[in-house]
XYZ file of C-alpha atoms in Angstrom:
320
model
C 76.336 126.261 113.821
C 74.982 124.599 110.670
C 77.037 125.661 107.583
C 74.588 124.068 104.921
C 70.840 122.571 105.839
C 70.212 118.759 105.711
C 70.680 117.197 102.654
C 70.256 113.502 101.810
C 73.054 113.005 99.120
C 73.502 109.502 98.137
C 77.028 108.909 98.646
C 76.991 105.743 98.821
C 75.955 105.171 95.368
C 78.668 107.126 94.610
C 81.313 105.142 96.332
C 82.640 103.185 92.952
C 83.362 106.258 91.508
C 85.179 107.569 94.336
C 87.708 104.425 94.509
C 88.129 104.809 91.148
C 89.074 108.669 91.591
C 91.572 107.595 94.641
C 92.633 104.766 92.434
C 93.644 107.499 89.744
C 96.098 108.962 92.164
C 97.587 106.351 94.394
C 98.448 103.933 92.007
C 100.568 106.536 89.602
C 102.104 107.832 92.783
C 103.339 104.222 93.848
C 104.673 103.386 90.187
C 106.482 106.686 90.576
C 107.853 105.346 93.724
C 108.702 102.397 91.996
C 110.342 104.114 89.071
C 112.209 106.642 91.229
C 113.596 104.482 93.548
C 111.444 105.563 96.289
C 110.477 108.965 98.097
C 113.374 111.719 97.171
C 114.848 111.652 100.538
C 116.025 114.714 102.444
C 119.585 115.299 104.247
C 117.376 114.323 107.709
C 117.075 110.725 106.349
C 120.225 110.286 103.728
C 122.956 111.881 105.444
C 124.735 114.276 103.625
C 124.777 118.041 103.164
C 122.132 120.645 102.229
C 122.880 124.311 101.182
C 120.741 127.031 100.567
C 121.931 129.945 98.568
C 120.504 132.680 97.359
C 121.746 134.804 93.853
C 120.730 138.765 93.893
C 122.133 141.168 91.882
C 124.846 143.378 93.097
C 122.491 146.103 94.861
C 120.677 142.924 96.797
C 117.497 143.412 94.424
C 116.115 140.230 92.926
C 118.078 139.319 89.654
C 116.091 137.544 86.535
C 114.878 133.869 87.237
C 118.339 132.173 87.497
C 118.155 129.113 84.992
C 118.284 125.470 87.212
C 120.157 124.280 84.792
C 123.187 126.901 85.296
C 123.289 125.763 89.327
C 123.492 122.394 88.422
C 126.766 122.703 86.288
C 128.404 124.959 88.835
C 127.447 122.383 91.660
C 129.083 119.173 89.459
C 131.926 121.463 88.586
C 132.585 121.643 92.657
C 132.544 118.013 92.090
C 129.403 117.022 93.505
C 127.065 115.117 91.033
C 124.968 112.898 93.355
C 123.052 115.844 94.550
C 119.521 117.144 94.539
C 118.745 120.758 93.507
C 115.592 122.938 94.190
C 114.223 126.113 93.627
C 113.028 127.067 97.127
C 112.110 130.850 95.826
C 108.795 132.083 94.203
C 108.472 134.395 91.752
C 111.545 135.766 91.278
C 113.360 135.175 94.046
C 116.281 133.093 93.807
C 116.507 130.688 96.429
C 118.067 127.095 95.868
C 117.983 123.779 97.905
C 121.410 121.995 96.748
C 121.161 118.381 99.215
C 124.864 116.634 98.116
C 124.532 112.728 99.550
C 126.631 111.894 102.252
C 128.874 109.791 100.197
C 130.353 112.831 98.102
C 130.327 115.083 101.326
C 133.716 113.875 102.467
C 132.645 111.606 105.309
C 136.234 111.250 106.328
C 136.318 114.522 107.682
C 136.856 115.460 111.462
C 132.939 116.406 111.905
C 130.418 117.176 109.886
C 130.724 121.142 110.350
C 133.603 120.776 109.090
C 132.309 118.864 105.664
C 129.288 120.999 105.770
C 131.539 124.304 105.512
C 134.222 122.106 103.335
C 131.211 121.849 100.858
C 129.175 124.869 101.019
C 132.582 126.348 100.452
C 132.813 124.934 97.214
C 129.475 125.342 95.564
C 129.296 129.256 96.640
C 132.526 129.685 94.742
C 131.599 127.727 91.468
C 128.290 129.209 91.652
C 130.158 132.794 91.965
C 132.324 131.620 88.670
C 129.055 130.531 86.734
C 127.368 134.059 88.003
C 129.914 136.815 87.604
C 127.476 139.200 87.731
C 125.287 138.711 90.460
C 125.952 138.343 94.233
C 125.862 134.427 95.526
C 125.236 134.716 99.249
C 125.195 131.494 101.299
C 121.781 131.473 103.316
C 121.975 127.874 105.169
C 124.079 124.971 105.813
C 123.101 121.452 107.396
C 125.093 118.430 107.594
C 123.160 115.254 108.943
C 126.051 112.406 109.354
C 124.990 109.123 107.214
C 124.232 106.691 110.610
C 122.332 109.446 112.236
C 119.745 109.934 108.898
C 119.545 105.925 108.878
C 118.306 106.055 112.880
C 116.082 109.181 111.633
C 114.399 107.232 108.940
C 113.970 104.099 111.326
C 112.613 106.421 113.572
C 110.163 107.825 111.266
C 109.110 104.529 110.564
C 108.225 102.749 114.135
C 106.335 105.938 114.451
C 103.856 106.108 111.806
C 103.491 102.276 112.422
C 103.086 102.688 116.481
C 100.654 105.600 115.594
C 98.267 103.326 112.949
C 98.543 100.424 115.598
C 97.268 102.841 118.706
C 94.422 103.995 116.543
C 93.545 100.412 115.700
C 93.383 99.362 118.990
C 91.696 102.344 120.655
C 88.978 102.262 117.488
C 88.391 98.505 117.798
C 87.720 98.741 121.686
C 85.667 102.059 121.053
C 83.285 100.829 118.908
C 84.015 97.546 116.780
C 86.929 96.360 115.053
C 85.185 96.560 112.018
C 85.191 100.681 112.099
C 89.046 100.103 113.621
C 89.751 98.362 110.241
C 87.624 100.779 108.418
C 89.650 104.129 110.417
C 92.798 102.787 109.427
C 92.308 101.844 105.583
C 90.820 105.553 105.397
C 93.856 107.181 107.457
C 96.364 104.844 104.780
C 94.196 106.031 101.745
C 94.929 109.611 102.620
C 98.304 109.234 103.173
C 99.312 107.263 99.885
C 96.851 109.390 98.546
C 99.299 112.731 99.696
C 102.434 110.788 99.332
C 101.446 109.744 95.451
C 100.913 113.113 94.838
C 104.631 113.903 97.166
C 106.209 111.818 94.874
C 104.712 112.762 91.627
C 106.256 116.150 91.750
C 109.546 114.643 93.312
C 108.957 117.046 96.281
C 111.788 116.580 99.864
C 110.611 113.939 102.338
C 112.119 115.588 105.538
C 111.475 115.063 109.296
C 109.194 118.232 109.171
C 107.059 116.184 106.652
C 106.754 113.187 108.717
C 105.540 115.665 111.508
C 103.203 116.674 108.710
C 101.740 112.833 107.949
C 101.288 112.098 111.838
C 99.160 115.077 112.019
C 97.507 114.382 108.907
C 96.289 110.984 110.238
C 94.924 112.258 113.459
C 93.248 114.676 111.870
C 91.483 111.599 109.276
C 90.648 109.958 112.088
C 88.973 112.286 114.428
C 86.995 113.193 111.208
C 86.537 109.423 110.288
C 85.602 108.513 114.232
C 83.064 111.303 113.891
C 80.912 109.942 111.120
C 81.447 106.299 113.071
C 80.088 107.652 115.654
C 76.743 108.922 113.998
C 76.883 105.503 112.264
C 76.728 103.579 115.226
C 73.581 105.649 116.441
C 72.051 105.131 113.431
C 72.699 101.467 113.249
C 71.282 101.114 116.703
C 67.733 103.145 115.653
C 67.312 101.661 112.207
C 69.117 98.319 111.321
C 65.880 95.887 111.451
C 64.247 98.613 109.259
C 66.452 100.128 106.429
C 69.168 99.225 103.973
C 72.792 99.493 105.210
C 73.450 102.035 102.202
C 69.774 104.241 103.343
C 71.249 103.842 106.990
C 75.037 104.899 106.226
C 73.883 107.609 104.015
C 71.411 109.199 106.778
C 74.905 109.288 109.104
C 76.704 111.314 106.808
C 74.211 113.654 105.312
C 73.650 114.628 109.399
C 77.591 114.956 109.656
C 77.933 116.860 106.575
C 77.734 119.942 108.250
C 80.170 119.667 110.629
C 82.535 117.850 108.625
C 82.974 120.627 105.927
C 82.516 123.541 108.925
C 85.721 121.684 110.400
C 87.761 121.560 107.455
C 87.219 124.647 105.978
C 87.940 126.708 109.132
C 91.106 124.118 109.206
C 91.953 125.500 105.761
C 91.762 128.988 106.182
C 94.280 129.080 109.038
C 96.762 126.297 107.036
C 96.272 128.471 103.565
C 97.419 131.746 105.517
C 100.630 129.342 107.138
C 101.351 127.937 103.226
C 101.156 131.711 101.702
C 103.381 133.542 104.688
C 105.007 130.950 106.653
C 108.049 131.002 104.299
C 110.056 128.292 103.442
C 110.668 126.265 106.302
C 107.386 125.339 107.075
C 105.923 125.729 103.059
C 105.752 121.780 102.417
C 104.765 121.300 105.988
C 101.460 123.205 105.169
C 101.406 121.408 101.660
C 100.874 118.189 102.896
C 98.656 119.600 105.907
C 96.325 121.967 103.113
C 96.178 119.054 100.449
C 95.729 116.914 103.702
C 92.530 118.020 104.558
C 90.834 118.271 101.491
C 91.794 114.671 101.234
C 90.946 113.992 104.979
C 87.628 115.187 104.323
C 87.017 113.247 101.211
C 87.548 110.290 102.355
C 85.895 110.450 105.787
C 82.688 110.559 103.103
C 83.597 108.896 99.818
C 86.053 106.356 101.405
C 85.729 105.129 105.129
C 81.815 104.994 105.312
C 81.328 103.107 101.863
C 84.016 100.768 103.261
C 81.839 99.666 105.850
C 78.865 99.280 103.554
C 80.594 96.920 101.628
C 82.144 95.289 104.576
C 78.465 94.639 105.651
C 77.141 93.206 102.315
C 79.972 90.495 102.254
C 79.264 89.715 105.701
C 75.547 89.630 104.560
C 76.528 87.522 101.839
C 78.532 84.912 103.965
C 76.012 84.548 106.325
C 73.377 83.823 103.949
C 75.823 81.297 102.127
């Protein structure tokens, strides 16, 4: 199935433009990391306590758009101002993610039930105070214990890292280390690419994100490995006769097809997932929607071009 005839595009002429639109978002997204701190952390890596409540009115209809600012005086008035609030609703709906860090949960406590309740406790009856009116019902409580988020978040780390290294290695022996080199740079583009963007609207890091980012670079490189892979072929037909640029923009004109049939029937399932998956999987299919859009951008505008200019500096070398 072809979803648009051959074309013969010249993306590779385009490829300064395209590091300078990746450019655009990945370095504001690490100076944001940089300003903030890093990533805004979730319970699963910090430790502490998240609650999720939920303010209707009386009848259990949806009350006016509760003001942030409100829930964030009752929740220092419980006496918790290291904390991170959210609106986890849309529209109307009046959902908030209150995350209080681990140091202000009362980690002297006999378990961390018993600090999650101990705080949850607290917040539902300042928030009832603040809202006379309206009905605060407690949806959620998790308490993550300080040591366990720390092994969480070194777990989350030797994962990504093992992950990047596997592809390396399986990419280098599959065709040449080159394209292994080239796969990875294009998998890390996307995800500082997603992350910049994570951290530019100060949105949760949790474990189900991480989950998220694995995916998201398996996905980049069976998409990048694909275009490789019609590289190689060409490389083999045509590199006494044509430019590397004529040669690596053949390989993805013929891959075009099946590169924008694959994410865009990727999309439609992950847009259904972000619209009525609810909550606990909504920045889950975030990262996976924005994801592939990126995926797919950069298996085009990012890893092939690499290689092109990999090979004229080589050229350049040799001829030096």
């Amino acid at each position: 199935m072809r979803l648009i005839r051959e074309t013969n595009i010249d993306f590779m002429g385009k490829r300064y433009v395209a590091f300078a639109f990746s450019l655009l978002i990945i370095v504001p997204g690490i100076i944001s990391m940089v300003v903030r701190g890093g990533l805004n952390l979730g319970v699963d890596f910090t430790g502490g306590t998240q609650v999720e409540v939920q303010v209707t009115t009386p009848a259990g209809g949806n009350a006016s758009q509760v003001p942030i600012e409100k829930v964030r005086a009752a929740v220092a008035a419980a006496g918790y101002d290291n904390r991170s609030i959210q609106r986890a609703g849309g529209g109307e709906v009046n959902d908030f993610l209150i995350h209080v860090q681990a140091t202000q949960t009362g980690q002297q406590v006999t378990g961390e039930e018993t600090g999650g309740r101990h705080v949850s406790e607290a917040i539902v009856a300042e928030m009832t105070k603040a809202f006379p009116d309206m009905r605060v019902e407690l949806r959620q409580v998790q308490s993550v214990g300080p040591k366990v988020g720390s092994e969480l978040k070194s777990a989350a780390v030797q994962a990504v890292l093992a992950a990047i290294l596997m592809i390396l290695i399986y990419v280098a022996f599959r065709f040449e280390f080159r394209f292994g080199v080239g796969t990875i740079i294009a998998a890390g583009h996307d995800v500082l690419f997603i992350l910049g963007l994570y951290s530019l609207f100060n949105k949760e890091l949790t474990l189900t994100v991480i989950a998220a980012f694995l995916t998201l670079v398996g996905y980049s490189v069976n998409d990048t490995i694909v275009v490789f892979d019609r590289i190689r072929e060409e490389l083999k037909l045509r590199a006494k006769r044509d430019p590397y640029a004529v040669i690596f923009n053949s390989a993805v004109n013929k891959t075009l097809s099946r590169t924008l049939l694959t994410g865009l029937t990727t999309l439609f399932v992950l847009s259904a997932l972000f619209v009525a998956g609810g909550e606990v999987v909504h920045d889950f299919a975030w990262v996976l929607l924005i994801g592939i859009l990126v995926g797919t951008y950069s298996s085009i505008f990012v890893a092939a071009p690499l290689m092109v200019e990999w090979q004229k500096r080589s050229d350049l070398r040799a001829a030096a």
